[in-house]
Amino acid sequence: MRVGLKIPEGFAPGIAIYVTGLQYGRNQTLEVIKDLTLEEIARRVLPSVHSIGALALHLGETAFYWIECVVAGREPSEEEKRFAHFFDTMETDVDKGYDAEYLKSRLGAISTITCKRLKLFSDSDLDRYFTRPELPATTEHTLREILQRMIDHEGHHRGQMAMMKRLIRDGSPAS
């Protein structure tokens, strides 16, 4: 039996393709983190490498930033910044007691916000440019580019997280 990705309803057709990719990637990330212990979530495999928990929160933070701040063009409230862990991710790392259920819940909630926002756009918006005042004046991205970057970004960090999980559970790498 051939199983394909389910295209979500309620989106413009072109946007739906990107949302499918975002959802597929996010579901794969949730699979990686679903059975992690608190120690595994917070552990750094090397001093210069962020923890799995920090990377998970970073994925939520950046998705929220790109869609709500850049695409929607709005400044999040302090409560929203805390919700999306704007002050809690890569730079401060994570060893704050966040468990796998918390990470899954937060990433799921941010995915829901992303989908709700993207339902407001049409396929003609895929080639519309977006920017932010804090970005360099020449930094503009189409919605298409932003969505593709988000898919790539998730895959990149999911690969790191999966490798770290393997190293944590299977021991140090062979020399």
Coordinates of C-alpha atoms in Angstrom, one line a residue, residues 62-175:
T62 CA 12.3 30.7 15.0
A63 CA 9.0 29.4 13.6
F64 CA 7.1 31.9 15.7
Y65 CA 9.5 34.7 14.8
W66 CA 9.3 34.1 11.0
I67 CA 5.6 33.8 10.8
E68 CA 4.3 36.1 13.5
C69 CA 7.1 38.8 13.4
V70 CA 8.2 38.8 9.8
V71 CA 5.3 37.5 7.8
A72 CA 2.5 39.0 10.0
G73 CA 4.7 42.1 10.6
R74 CA 3.8 42.4 14.3
E75 CA 5.7 42.8 17.5
P76 CA 4.9 40.0 19.9
S77 CA 3.9 40.8 23.5
E78 CA 6.2 39.9 26.4
E79 CA 3.9 37.0 27.2
E80 CA 4.2 35.7 23.6
K81 CA 8.0 36.1 23.7
R82 CA 8.0 34.0 26.9
F83 CA 5.6 31.5 25.3
A84 CA 7.9 31.1 22.3
H85 CA 11.0 31.1 24.5
F86 CA 12.6 34.1 22.8
F87 CA 14.9 34.5 25.9
D88 CA 15.4 30.9 26.6
T89 CA 17.0 29.0 23.8
M90 CA 20.4 28.8 22.1
E91 CA 22.2 31.4 24.0
T92 CA 21.1 30.4 27.5
D93 CA 20.7 26.7 26.6
V94 CA 18.2 24.6 28.4
D95 CA 18.4 22.8 31.7
K96 CA 15.3 24.1 33.2
G97 CA 13.3 21.0 33.8
Y98 CA 11.4 21.0 30.5
D99 CA 10.4 17.4 29.8
A100 CA 9.5 15.8 26.5
E101 CA 5.8 16.4 26.9
Y102 CA 6.4 20.1 27.5
L103 CA 8.6 20.4 24.4
K104 CA 6.1 18.5 22.3
S105 CA 3.3 20.6 23.6
R106 CA 5.1 23.9 22.9
L107 CA 6.2 22.9 19.4
G108 CA 2.6 21.7 18.7
A109 CA 1.1 25.0 19.9
I110 CA 3.5 27.0 17.8
S111 CA 2.7 24.8 14.8
T112 CA -1.0 25.5 15.4
I113 CA -0.3 29.3 15.5
T114 CA 1.7 29.0 12.2
C115 CA -1.1 27.1 10.5
K116 CA -3.7 29.6 11.7
R117 CA -1.7 32.5 10.3
L118 CA -0.9 30.8 7.0
K119 CA -4.6 30.1 6.3
L120 CA -5.0 33.9 5.9
F121 CA -2.7 33.9 2.8
S122 CA -3.3 33.1 -0.8
D123 CA -1.0 31.6 -3.3
S124 CA -0.2 35.0 -4.8
D125 CA 1.3 35.9 -1.4
L126 CA 4.0 33.2 -1.9
D127 CA 6.0 35.7 -4.0
R128 CA 5.3 38.7 -1.8
Y129 CA 8.3 40.1 0.0
F130 CA 8.6 40.4 3.8
T131 CA 11.1 42.1 6.1
R132 CA 11.6 43.4 9.6
P133 CA 13.0 46.7 10.8
E134 CA 15.8 45.0 12.8
L135 CA 17.0 43.1 9.7
P136 CA 19.4 44.8 7.3
A137 CA 17.5 47.0 4.8
T138 CA 18.4 44.7 1.9
T139 CA 17.1 41.6 3.7
E140 CA 13.8 40.7 2.1
H141 CA 12.4 37.2 1.7
T142 CA 9.3 36.0 -0.2
L143 CA 6.9 33.9 1.8
R144 CA 8.0 31.0 -0.4
E145 CA 11.6 31.5 0.7
I146 CA 10.6 31.8 4.3
L147 CA 8.6 28.6 4.3
Q148 CA 11.3 26.7 2.5
R149 CA 13.9 28.0 5.0
M150 CA 11.7 26.9 7.9
I151 CA 11.4 23.4 6.4
D152 CA 15.2 23.2 5.9
H153 CA 15.9 24.6 9.3
E154 CA 13.7 22.0 11.0
G155 CA 15.4 19.2 9.1
H156 CA 18.9 20.5 9.9
H157 CA 18.3 20.7 13.7
R158 CA 16.2 17.5 13.7
G159 CA 19.3 15.7 12.3
Q160 CA 21.5 17.2 15.0
M161 CA 19.0 16.2 17.7
A162 CA 18.7 12.6 16.3
M163 CA 22.5 12.3 16.3
M164 CA 22.8 13.6 19.8
K165 CA 20.1 11.2 21.0
R166 CA 22.1 8.3 19.5
L167 CA 25.4 9.5 21.1
I168 CA 23.7 10.0 24.5
R169 CA 22.1 6.5 24.4
D170 CA 24.8 4.5 22.6
G171 CA 27.9 6.2 24.2
S172 CA 30.7 8.1 22.7
P173 CA 31.5 8.1 19.1
A174 CA 34.1 5.5 17.8
S175 CA 37.6 6.8 17.5

